Amino acid sequence: MRYVSIQYLFLCLLFGIISLSCNQTFHDLNVNPNKPTQVPPALLLTGILNDMADLPGGMDERWDQYFLINYSYYGNNRYDFGPGADYYATLKNVQKMDEESNSGNNATLNAYHALGLFFKAYFFTRMSLEMGDIPMRDALKGVNDLTPVYDSQKVIFQQALLWLDTANQQLHQLITSGIRSVDGDFYFNGNLLQWQKVVNAFKLRLLIHLSKKINDPDLHIAQQFNTIVNNPSQYPLLSSNDDNLQYVFVYPTNVYPRNPGNFGFNALRENCSATYVGLLTQLHDPRVFVTSEPASARVASGVSPTSFDAFVGANPGEDLGNMYNKTNAGEYSLINRKRYYDTYTGEPCIQIGYAEQCFNIAEAINRGWISAGPLGDAEAYYQEGIKASWNFYQIPLSGQFTAYFLHPGASLGTYDTYQIPVDFNNYYNQSAVKYAGNNATGLTQILQQKYLALFLHAGLEAYYQYRRTGVPNFTTGPGTGNSGRIAMRFQYPAEEKTANAQHYQDALNRQYGGNDDINGIMWILK
């Protein structure tokens, strides 16, 4: 009797479960209750901010001709560009962040929309600078459009400039209404005024990228530049290094790419480039004592380690075998081990910075786009940019600072120290440094100093400057590949050849004679 009752109850329970299951749709049965369907916009913002960081330690610094690898097993210095960066997944997160911030009808979340406009401008132009025309207007439609049309580079930059202007306006409105912060931001701890400054500094960068298109009547480059620089109440800009958008490394969660843990592997497999170190020594620039170390063979021959003659970089085009042998023989300078290897946090990596902004404004004045800015003429901004770079390296404008060079044969932590006297006025009054005026020589000086300030910062910005202006002179040879040429662009992702074949080929026909040519010249460079 007990057995029958238990059996009866089991059958009833089973029948109930089956009945309940039959009332559910196939979609309901495939929903994972443990998987979230909504994501807080603050969490999405944190991920986006991580994705936007250009950090040192990779190919960018070699293509910028700052720092080189000499051991072929671990890499090379070649300009055999492959596919460009793909940030469409990040842009989908930007889109999702905007959607989630509006879902609660909470006005305080509108800041995510304003920042989203900046991120769209940032990532779309970043991909376009690498490859040329790319999908933009139809790119984020998902299954509704799996073969998006490639928008022209001009349209991409026009839209980006509009997004940035709107982002500035919205941030201004939020701040004046009392909404001054946003959650999820590890750069500025949510400070919206800091982000407003970055938005406008980035817009100046894009306008500088468009320098070859100054006469395009659709772009109004000079007018837009002047509006930002000379209207600080509506378009605040970075005012010091304290405003830099910079990635700060924190041990142990995110460590500097060069650190005590990999020093033994990389110590002699990387060396300084003559493009960078040669310019520093030519200008008798004290930054060389902070970022580099004297070539040990020079010091052993009697050259003082505090002499500019002790610092030697390798030609990026040199054969890697020869470069490796010379580096191990002490003929080339190495990166400063105290600054870049001694800790797990290294130095902050600037993404958009004050020094660069100063040089961008100086360039605009030199080119005649604007007559002056709040700090004065081109020379004032040129000087301010140099001083900001010195300040980043904690080099005083007068007095002395301590240089640290790894003691020969010693491990990390054992350094020879030297007092380096400095006087900014003496440095600046050198004929090669003192601003030559609003002419071609003055422009070259601005671009050289900007190149020095961008060392190991801002990804490919130094390469883009060379590509746009030819300054500084990038050298080539067997070690740089590509038949002795500096590549002008990255290729499109390989899957585009089949997944979006027609639009892919249309874009190539329109820009590069039908070929995905790394030496092709994109619209912005013509």
Coordinates of C-alpha atoms in Angstrom, one line a residue:
M1 CA 0.0 0.0 0.0
R2 CA 2.8 2.4 0.9
Y3 CA 4.6 1.4 -2.4
V4 CA 1.5 2.3 -4.5
S5 CA 1.1 5.7 -2.8
I6 CA 4.8 6.7 -3.4
Q7 CA 4.6 5.5 -7.0
Y8 CA 1.4 7.5 -7.5
L9 CA 2.9 10.6 -6.1
F10 CA 6.0 10.2 -8.3
L11 CA 3.9 9.9 -11.5
C12 CA 1.9 13.0 -10.6
L13 CA 5.0 15.0 -10.0
L14 CA 6.5 13.8 -13.3
F15 CA 3.3 14.6 -15.2
G16 CA 3.3 18.1 -13.7
I17 CA 6.9 18.8 -14.8
I18 CA 6.1 17.6 -18.3
S19 CA 3.1 19.7 -18.4
L20 CA 5.0 22.8 -17.3
S21 CA 7.8 22.1 -19.8
C22 CA 5.2 21.8 -22.6
N23 CA 4.0 25.3 -21.8
Q24 CA 7.5 26.7 -22.4
T25 CA 8.8 27.8 -25.8
F26 CA 12.0 26.5 -27.3
H27 CA 13.5 30.0 -26.6
D28 CA 12.5 29.7 -22.9
L29 CA 14.1 26.4 -22.5
N30 CA 17.4 27.7 -24.0
V31 CA 17.6 30.7 -21.7
N32 CA 20.4 30.3 -19.2
P33 CA 19.1 31.7 -15.9
N34 CA 22.7 32.1 -14.6
K35 CA 23.8 34.3 -17.5
P36 CA 23.1 38.0 -17.1
T37 CA 21.0 39.8 -19.8
Q38 CA 21.9 43.2 -18.6
V39 CA 25.2 44.8 -17.8
P40 CA 25.7 48.0 -15.7
P41 CA 27.1 50.8 -18.0
A42 CA 29.8 51.4 -15.5
L43 CA 31.2 47.9 -16.0
L44 CA 31.1 48.3 -19.8
L45 CA 32.9 51.7 -19.5
T46 CA 35.7 50.1 -17.5
G47 CA 36.2 47.5 -20.3
I48 CA 36.1 50.1 -23.0
L49 CA 38.8 52.2 -21.2
N50 CA 41.0 49.1 -21.0
D51 CA 40.6 48.5 -24.7
M52 CA 41.5 52.0 -25.7
A53 CA 45.0 51.9 -24.0
D54 CA 48.0 51.8 -26.3
L55 CA 50.8 50.3 -24.2
P56 CA 54.5 49.9 -24.8
G57 CA 56.4 46.7 -25.2
G58 CA 55.1 45.7 -28.7
M59 CA 55.6 46.5 -32.3
D60 CA 54.4 50.1 -32.1
E61 CA 57.6 51.4 -30.5
R62 CA 59.6 49.6 -33.3
W63 CA 57.5 51.1 -36.0
D64 CA 57.9 54.5 -34.3
Q65 CA 61.6 53.8 -34.4
Y66 CA 62.0 54.5 -30.7
F67 CA 63.3 51.1 -29.6
L68 CA 64.4 48.0 -31.5
I69 CA 64.6 44.2 -31.1
N70 CA 67.9 42.5 -32.2
Y71 CA 67.1 38.9 -31.6
S72 CA 65.1 37.4 -34.5
Y73 CA 63.7 34.5 -32.4
Y74 CA 61.5 37.0 -30.5
G75 CA 60.6 39.4 -33.3
N76 CA 61.9 41.9 -35.9
N77 CA 61.8 45.6 -36.9
R78 CA 60.1 45.0 -40.3
Y79 CA 57.4 47.1 -41.8
D80 CA 55.7 44.1 -43.3
F81 CA 52.3 45.2 -42.0
G82 CA 49.5 42.7 -41.7
P83 CA 45.9 43.5 -40.8
G84 CA 45.0 46.6 -38.8
A85 CA 43.3 46.6 -35.4
D86 CA 39.7 45.5 -35.1
Y87 CA 37.7 47.5 -32.5
Y88 CA 34.2 46.6 -33.7
A89 CA 33.6 44.3 -30.6
T90 CA 34.6 47.3 -28.4
L91 CA 32.3 49.6 -30.4
K92 CA 29.4 47.1 -29.8
N93 CA 30.1 47.5 -26.1
V94 CA 30.0 51.3 -26.5
Q95 CA 26.6 50.9 -28.2
K96 CA 25.5 48.6 -25.4
M97 CA 26.7 51.0 -22.7
D98 CA 24.6 53.7 -24.3
E99 CA 21.5 51.4 -24.4
E100 CA 22.0 50.4 -20.8
S101 CA 22.5 53.9 -19.6
N102 CA 19.1 54.9 -21.1
S103 CA 17.2 51.9 -19.9
G104 CA 16.6 53.2 -16.4
N105 CA 15.6 56.7 -17.5
N106 CA 18.1 58.1 -15.0
A107 CA 19.4 61.5 -16.1
T108 CA 22.7 61.0 -14.3
L109 CA 23.6 58.2 -16.7
N110 CA 23.5 60.5 -19.8
A111 CA 27.2 61.0 -19.2
Y112 CA 27.7 57.5 -20.7
H113 CA 26.1 58.7 -23.9
A114 CA 28.5 61.7 -24.1
L115 CA 31.5 59.5 -23.5
G116 CA 30.2 57.0 -26.0
L117 CA 30.4 59.7 -28.7
F118 CA 34.0 60.2 -27.9
F119 CA 34.7 56.5 -28.0
K120 CA 33.1 56.1 -31.4
A121 CA 35.2 59.0 -32.8
Y122 CA 38.3 57.5 -31.1
F123 CA 38.0 53.9 -32.3
F124 CA 36.6 54.5 -35.8
T125 CA 39.3 57.1 -36.7
R126 CA 41.9 54.8 -35.1
M127 CA 41.0 52.0 -37.5
S128 CA 40.7 54.4 -40.4
L129 CA 44.2 55.8 -39.8
E130 CA 45.6 52.3 -40.0
M131 CA 43.6 51.0 -43.0
G132 CA 41.8 53.8 -44.8
D133 CA 38.1 53.5 -45.7
I134 CA 36.2 51.2 -43.2
P135 CA 32.6 50.3 -42.4
M136 CA 31.1 52.8 -40.0
R137 CA 27.5 53.7 -40.6
D138 CA 26.4 50.1 -41.2
A139 CA 29.0 48.5 -39.1
L140 CA 27.1 47.9 -35.9
K141 CA 23.8 46.5 -37.2
G142 CA 24.7 42.9 -36.4
V143 CA 22.6 40.2 -38.2
N144 CA 20.6 43.0 -39.8
D145 CA 23.6 43.8 -42.0
L146 CA 26.5 41.3 -42.2
T147 CA 28.1 42.9 -45.2
P148 CA 28.4 46.7 -44.4
V149 CA 29.5 49.2 -46.9
Y150 CA 32.9 50.8 -46.4
D151 CA 32.6 54.5 -45.6
S152 CA 35.2 56.9 -47.1
Q153 CA 37.9 58.1 -44.8
K154 CA 36.7 61.7 -45.3
V155 CA 33.2 60.7 -44.1
I156 CA 34.6 58.9 -41.1
F157 CA 36.6 62.0 -40.0
Q158 CA 33.7 64.4 -40.7
Q159 CA 31.5 62.2 -38.5
A160 CA 34.1 61.9 -35.8
L161 CA 34.5 65.6 -35.6
L162 CA 30.7 66.0 -35.3
W163 CA 30.6 63.4 -32.5
L164 CA 33.4 65.1 -30.6
D165 CA 31.7 68.5 -30.9
T166 CA 28.4 67.0 -29.6
A167 CA 30.3 65.2 -26.8
N168 CA 31.8 68.5 -25.7
Q169 CA 28.4 70.2 -25.7
Q170 CA 26.8 67.4 -23.7
L171 CA 29.5 67.2 -21.1
H172 CA 29.4 71.0 -20.7
Q173 CA 25.6 70.8 -20.1
L174 CA 26.0 67.9 -17.6
I175 CA 28.7 69.7 -15.7
T176 CA 26.8 73.0 -15.5
S177 CA 23.7 71.2 -14.3
G178 CA 25.7 69.7 -11.4
I179 CA 26.4 66.3 -12.8
R180 CA 30.2 66.1 -12.6
S181 CA 31.1 62.4 -12.4
V182 CA 30.5 59.0 -13.8
D183 CA 31.1 55.5 -12.4
G184 CA 33.5 53.0 -13.9
D185 CA 36.2 55.4 -14.9
F186 CA 39.7 54.5 -13.7
Y187 CA 41.5 57.2 -15.6
F188 CA 40.0 60.3 -13.9
N189 CA 37.9 58.7 -11.2
G190 CA 34.8 59.8 -13.1
N191 CA 35.7 63.5 -13.4
L192 CA 33.7 64.7 -16.4
L193 CA 35.5 68.0 -16.7
Q194 CA 38.7 66.0 -17.3
W195 CA 37.0 64.0 -20.0
Q196 CA 35.7 67.2 -21.6
K197 CA 39.3 68.4 -21.8
V198 CA 40.4 65.1 -23.4
V199 CA 37.6 65.3 -25.9
N200 CA 38.8 68.7 -27.1
A201 CA 42.5 67.7 -27.1
F202 CA 41.7 64.7 -29.2
K203 CA 39.8 66.8 -31.7
L204 CA 42.8 69.0 -32.1
R205 CA 44.8 65.8 -32.8
L206 CA 42.4 64.7 -35.5
L207 CA 42.5 68.2 -37.1
I208 CA 46.3 68.0 -37.2
H209 CA 46.0 64.6 -38.9
L210 CA 44.0 66.4 -41.6
S211 CA 46.8 68.9 -42.3
K212 CA 47.1 67.9 -45.9
K213 CA 43.3 68.6 -46.4
I214 CA 43.5 72.2 -45.1
N215 CA 42.0 73.5 -48.4
D216 CA 39.0 71.1 -48.4
P217 CA 36.0 73.4 -48.2
D218 CA 33.9 70.7 -46.5
L219 CA 36.2 70.3 -43.5
H220 CA 36.7 73.9 -42.1
I221 CA 39.9 72.7 -40.4
A222 CA 41.4 76.1 -39.4
Q223 CA 38.0 77.4 -38.3
Q224 CA 37.3 74.4 -36.1
F225 CA 40.8 74.5 -34.6
N226 CA 40.5 78.2 -33.8
T227 CA 37.0 77.7 -32.2
I228 CA 38.5 75.2 -29.7
V229 CA 41.8 76.9 -28.9
N230 CA 40.4 80.4 -28.4
N231 CA 37.1 79.6 -26.7
P232 CA 38.3 78.0 -23.4
S233 CA 35.0 78.5 -21.5
Q234 CA 33.1 76.3 -24.0
Y235 CA 36.1 74.1 -25.1
P236 CA 38.4 73.6 -22.1
L237 CA 41.7 72.0 -22.9
L238 CA 44.4 70.2 -21.0
S239 CA 46.3 72.7 -18.9
S240 CA 49.2 70.7 -17.5
N241 CA 50.5 67.1 -17.2
D242 CA 48.0 66.6 -14.4
D243 CA 45.3 66.5 -17.1
N244 CA 47.0 63.8 -19.1
L245 CA 44.9 60.8 -20.1
Q246 CA 47.4 58.2 -19.0
Y247 CA 47.3 54.5 -18.1
V248 CA 48.8 54.0 -14.7
F249 CA 50.2 50.5 -13.9
V250 CA 49.2 48.9 -10.6
Y251 CA 51.0 45.8 -9.2
P252 CA 50.0 43.0 -9.3
T253 CA 46.8 43.4 -11.3
N254 CA 48.3 45.1 -14.3
V255 CA 52.1 45.4 -14.6
Y256 CA 54.4 47.4 -16.8
P257 CA 55.4 45.4 -19.9
R258 CA 59.1 45.7 -18.9
N259 CA 59.7 44.6 -15.3
P260 CA 62.0 42.6 -13.0
G261 CA 60.1 39.4 -14.1
N262 CA 61.2 39.5 -17.7
F263 CA 64.5 41.5 -17.4
G264 CA 66.6 38.4 -17.8
F265 CA 64.9 37.5 -21.1
N266 CA 64.9 41.0 -22.6
A267 CA 68.0 42.7 -21.2
L268 CA 70.2 42.5 -24.3
R269 CA 67.7 41.5 -26.9
E270 CA 66.4 45.1 -27.2
N271 CA 68.4 48.3 -27.8
C272 CA 67.8 52.0 -28.5
S273 CA 67.2 53.3 -32.0
A274 CA 69.4 55.9 -33.7
T275 CA 66.3 57.8 -34.8
Y276 CA 65.4 58.6 -31.2
V277 CA 68.7 58.6 -29.4
G278 CA 70.5 60.3 -32.3
L279 CA 68.0 63.2 -32.1
L280 CA 68.5 63.6 -28.4
T281 CA 72.3 63.7 -28.5
Q282 CA 72.2 66.0 -31.5
L283 CA 70.2 68.5 -29.4
H284 CA 72.2 67.8 -26.2
D285 CA 68.9 66.9 -24.6
P286 CA 69.0 65.7 -21.0
R287 CA 66.1 63.4 -21.5
V288 CA 68.6 60.9 -22.9
F289 CA 70.0 60.4 -19.4
V290 CA 66.6 59.4 -18.2
T291 CA 65.3 57.1 -20.9
S292 CA 68.6 55.5 -22.1
E293 CA 71.9 54.3 -20.8
P294 CA 75.4 54.9 -22.3
A295 CA 76.9 52.3 -24.6
S296 CA 79.2 50.3 -22.4
A297 CA 81.9 50.0 -25.0
R298 CA 82.1 53.8 -25.3
V299 CA 82.4 54.1 -21.6
A300 CA 85.1 51.4 -21.5
S301 CA 87.1 53.3 -24.1
G302 CA 87.2 56.4 -21.9
V303 CA 84.1 58.4 -22.9
S304 CA 82.3 59.8 -19.8
P305 CA 78.9 58.2 -19.1
T306 CA 77.5 61.7 -18.8
S307 CA 78.8 62.8 -22.2
F308 CA 76.3 62.8 -25.0
D309 CA 78.9 61.0 -27.1
A310 CA 78.4 58.0 -24.9
F311 CA 74.9 57.3 -26.2
V312 CA 74.5 55.5 -29.5
G313 CA 71.4 54.0 -31.1
A314 CA 71.3 51.4 -33.9
N315 CA 70.0 52.1 -37.4
P316 CA 66.5 50.4 -37.5
G317 CA 67.4 49.1 -40.9
E318 CA 70.5 47.2 -39.7
D319 CA 70.6 43.5 -40.2
L320 CA 69.4 41.9 -36.9
G321 CA 72.4 39.6 -36.7
N322 CA 74.8 42.5 -36.8
M323 CA 72.7 44.5 -34.4
Y324 CA 72.6 41.6 -31.9
N325 CA 76.4 41.2 -32.1
K326 CA 77.0 44.9 -31.6
T327 CA 74.5 45.2 -28.8
N328 CA 76.2 42.4 -26.9
A329 CA 79.6 44.0 -27.6
G330 CA 78.3 47.1 -25.8
E331 CA 78.3 49.3 -29.0
Y332 CA 74.6 50.4 -28.6
S333 CA 72.7 52.1 -25.8
L334 CA 70.1 50.2 -23.9
I335 CA 66.9 51.4 -22.4
N336 CA 67.3 52.8 -18.9
R337 CA 67.0 49.8 -16.6
K338 CA 66.3 51.9 -13.5
R339 CA 63.3 53.6 -15.1
Y340 CA 61.8 50.8 -17.2
Y341 CA 62.8 47.5 -15.5
D342 CA 63.4 48.2 -11.8
T343 CA 59.7 48.0 -10.8
Y344 CA 56.5 46.4 -11.9
T345 CA 54.8 49.7 -12.5
G346 CA 57.3 51.5 -14.7
E347 CA 56.0 54.9 -15.8
P348 CA 52.4 56.0 -16.8
C349 CA 51.7 55.5 -20.4
I350 CA 50.2 58.7 -21.9
Q351 CA 47.3 58.2 -24.4
I352 CA 46.4 61.9 -24.9
G353 CA 48.7 64.4 -23.3
Y354 CA 49.4 68.0 -22.6
A355 CA 52.8 68.1 -24.3
E356 CA 51.3 66.7 -27.5
Q357 CA 48.5 69.3 -27.3
C358 CA 51.0 72.1 -27.0
F359 CA 52.9 71.0 -30.1
N360 CA 49.7 70.5 -32.0
I361 CA 48.7 74.1 -31.3
A362 CA 52.2 75.3 -32.2
E363 CA 52.0 73.5 -35.5
A364 CA 48.6 75.1 -36.2
I365 CA 50.0 78.6 -35.6
N366 CA 53.1 77.8 -37.7
R367 CA 50.9 76.7 -40.6
G368 CA 48.8 79.9 -40.3
W369 CA 45.6 78.2 -39.3
I370 CA 45.3 80.4 -36.2
S371 CA 47.3 83.5 -35.2
A372 CA 47.8 82.7 -31.5
G373 CA 46.3 81.0 -28.5
P374 CA 45.8 81.9 -24.8
L375 CA 49.4 81.1 -24.1
G376 CA 50.7 83.3 -26.9
D377 CA 52.4 82.6 -30.2
A378 CA 53.8 79.3 -31.7
E379 CA 57.1 79.8 -29.8
A380 CA 55.2 80.0 -26.5
Y381 CA 53.4 76.7 -27.1
Y382 CA 56.6 75.1 -28.5
Q383 CA 58.5 76.0 -25.3
E384 CA 55.6 74.9 -23.1
G385 CA 55.5 71.5 -24.8
I386 CA 59.2 70.9 -24.2
K387 CA 58.9 72.0 -20.5
A388 CA 55.9 69.6 -20.1
S389 CA 57.9 66.7 -21.5
W390 CA 60.8 67.6 -19.1
N391 CA 58.4 67.7 -16.3
F392 CA 57.1 64.2 -17.1
Y393 CA 60.7 62.9 -16.6
Q394 CA 61.1 65.1 -13.5
I395 CA 63.9 67.1 -15.1
P396 CA 64.1 70.6 -13.5
L397 CA 64.3 73.7 -15.6
S398 CA 67.5 74.6 -13.7
G399 CA 69.7 72.8 -11.2
Q400 CA 70.5 69.1 -11.4
F401 CA 69.0 65.7 -11.3
T402 CA 70.3 62.2 -10.7
A403 CA 70.9 59.8 -13.5
Y404 CA 70.9 56.0 -12.8
F405 CA 72.8 53.6 -15.0
L406 CA 73.0 49.9 -14.3
H407 CA 76.4 49.0 -13.0
P408 CA 78.3 46.9 -15.6
G409 CA 77.6 43.2 -14.9
A410 CA 75.3 43.9 -12.0
S411 CA 71.7 42.8 -11.4
L412 CA 68.8 45.2 -11.1
G413 CA 69.0 47.4 -8.1
T414 CA 72.8 48.1 -8.4
Y415 CA 73.2 51.5 -10.2
D416 CA 75.9 54.0 -10.8
T417 CA 74.6 57.5 -10.1
Y418 CA 75.6 60.8 -11.7
Q419 CA 74.4 64.3 -11.1
I420 CA 73.3 65.9 -14.4
P421 CA 73.4 69.7 -14.5
V422 CA 70.5 71.3 -16.5
D423 CA 69.5 74.8 -17.5
F424 CA 66.5 75.2 -19.8
N425 CA 67.6 78.6 -21.1
N426 CA 70.9 77.2 -22.1
Y427 CA 69.3 74.2 -23.8
Y428 CA 66.7 76.3 -25.5
N429 CA 69.2 78.9 -26.9
Q430 CA 71.0 76.3 -28.9
S431 CA 70.5 77.2 -32.6
A432 CA 69.0 73.7 -33.3
V433 CA 66.4 74.1 -30.5
K434 CA 65.5 77.8 -30.4
Y435 CA 62.3 78.3 -32.5
A436 CA 63.2 79.5 -36.0
G437 CA 59.8 81.1 -36.6
N438 CA 56.7 80.3 -38.6
N439 CA 58.5 78.7 -41.4
A440 CA 59.6 75.2 -42.6
T441 CA 62.5 75.1 -40.1
G442 CA 60.3 76.1 -37.2
L443 CA 57.8 73.4 -38.2
T444 CA 60.5 70.7 -38.3
Q445 CA 61.6 71.8 -34.8
I446 CA 58.0 71.5 -33.5
L447 CA 57.7 68.0 -35.0
Q448 CA 61.0 66.9 -33.7
Q449 CA 60.2 67.9 -30.1
K450 CA 56.7 66.3 -30.4
Y451 CA 58.4 63.1 -31.5
L452 CA 60.7 63.2 -28.4
A453 CA 57.8 63.8 -26.1
L454 CA 55.8 60.8 -27.5
F455 CA 58.5 58.3 -26.6
L456 CA 56.7 55.0 -25.7
H457 CA 53.4 56.9 -25.5
A458 CA 50.2 57.1 -27.6
G459 CA 50.8 54.0 -29.7
L460 CA 51.5 54.9 -33.4
E461 CA 51.2 58.7 -33.2
A462 CA 54.9 59.1 -33.8
Y463 CA 54.6 56.8 -36.9
Y464 CA 51.6 58.8 -38.1
Q465 CA 53.5 62.0 -37.8
Y466 CA 56.4 60.6 -39.9
R467 CA 53.9 59.3 -42.5
R468 CA 52.2 62.7 -42.7
T469 CA 55.3 65.0 -42.5
G470 CA 58.5 63.0 -43.0
V471 CA 59.8 64.2 -39.6
P472 CA 61.9 62.9 -38.1
N473 CA 63.7 61.0 -40.8
F474 CA 62.9 57.2 -40.5
T475 CA 65.7 55.1 -41.8
T476 CA 65.4 51.7 -43.6
G477 CA 67.5 48.8 -44.6
P478 CA 67.5 45.0 -44.6
G479 CA 66.2 44.9 -41.1
T480 CA 63.1 46.9 -41.9
G481 CA 62.0 44.8 -44.8
N482 CA 59.4 45.9 -47.3
S483 CA 62.1 46.6 -50.0
G484 CA 63.5 49.5 -48.0
R485 CA 60.2 51.3 -47.7
I486 CA 58.2 52.5 -44.7
A487 CA 54.8 51.0 -45.1
M488 CA 52.0 53.5 -45.4
R489 CA 49.0 51.5 -44.1
F490 CA 47.9 48.2 -42.6
Q491 CA 45.8 45.7 -44.6
Y492 CA 42.2 44.9 -44.0
P493 CA 41.3 41.8 -41.8
A494 CA 41.7 38.6 -43.9
E495 CA 38.1 37.5 -43.3
E496 CA 36.8 40.5 -45.2
K497 CA 37.9 38.9 -48.5
T498 CA 35.2 36.3 -48.1
A499 CA 32.7 37.6 -45.5
N500 CA 32.3 41.0 -47.2
A501 CA 33.9 40.4 -50.5
Q502 CA 32.1 42.9 -52.7
H503 CA 32.4 45.9 -50.4
Y504 CA 36.0 44.9 -49.6
Q505 CA 36.9 44.9 -53.2
D506 CA 35.0 48.1 -53.9
A507 CA 37.0 49.8 -51.2
L508 CA 40.3 48.6 -52.6
N509 CA 39.4 49.6 -56.1
R510 CA 38.4 53.1 -54.9
Q511 CA 41.6 53.7 -52.9
Y512 CA 44.5 51.4 -53.8
G513 CA 44.1 50.3 -57.4
G514 CA 42.4 47.1 -56.4
N515 CA 45.1 45.7 -54.2
D516 CA 45.4 45.5 -50.4
D517 CA 48.7 47.3 -50.6
I518 CA 50.6 48.2 -47.5
N519 CA 52.4 50.9 -49.6
G520 CA 49.1 52.4 -50.8
I521 CA 48.5 56.1 -50.1
M522 CA 45.2 56.7 -48.3
W523 CA 43.0 59.8 -48.7
I524 CA 44.3 61.6 -45.6
L525 CA 47.9 61.5 -46.9
K526 CA 47.1 62.9 -50.4

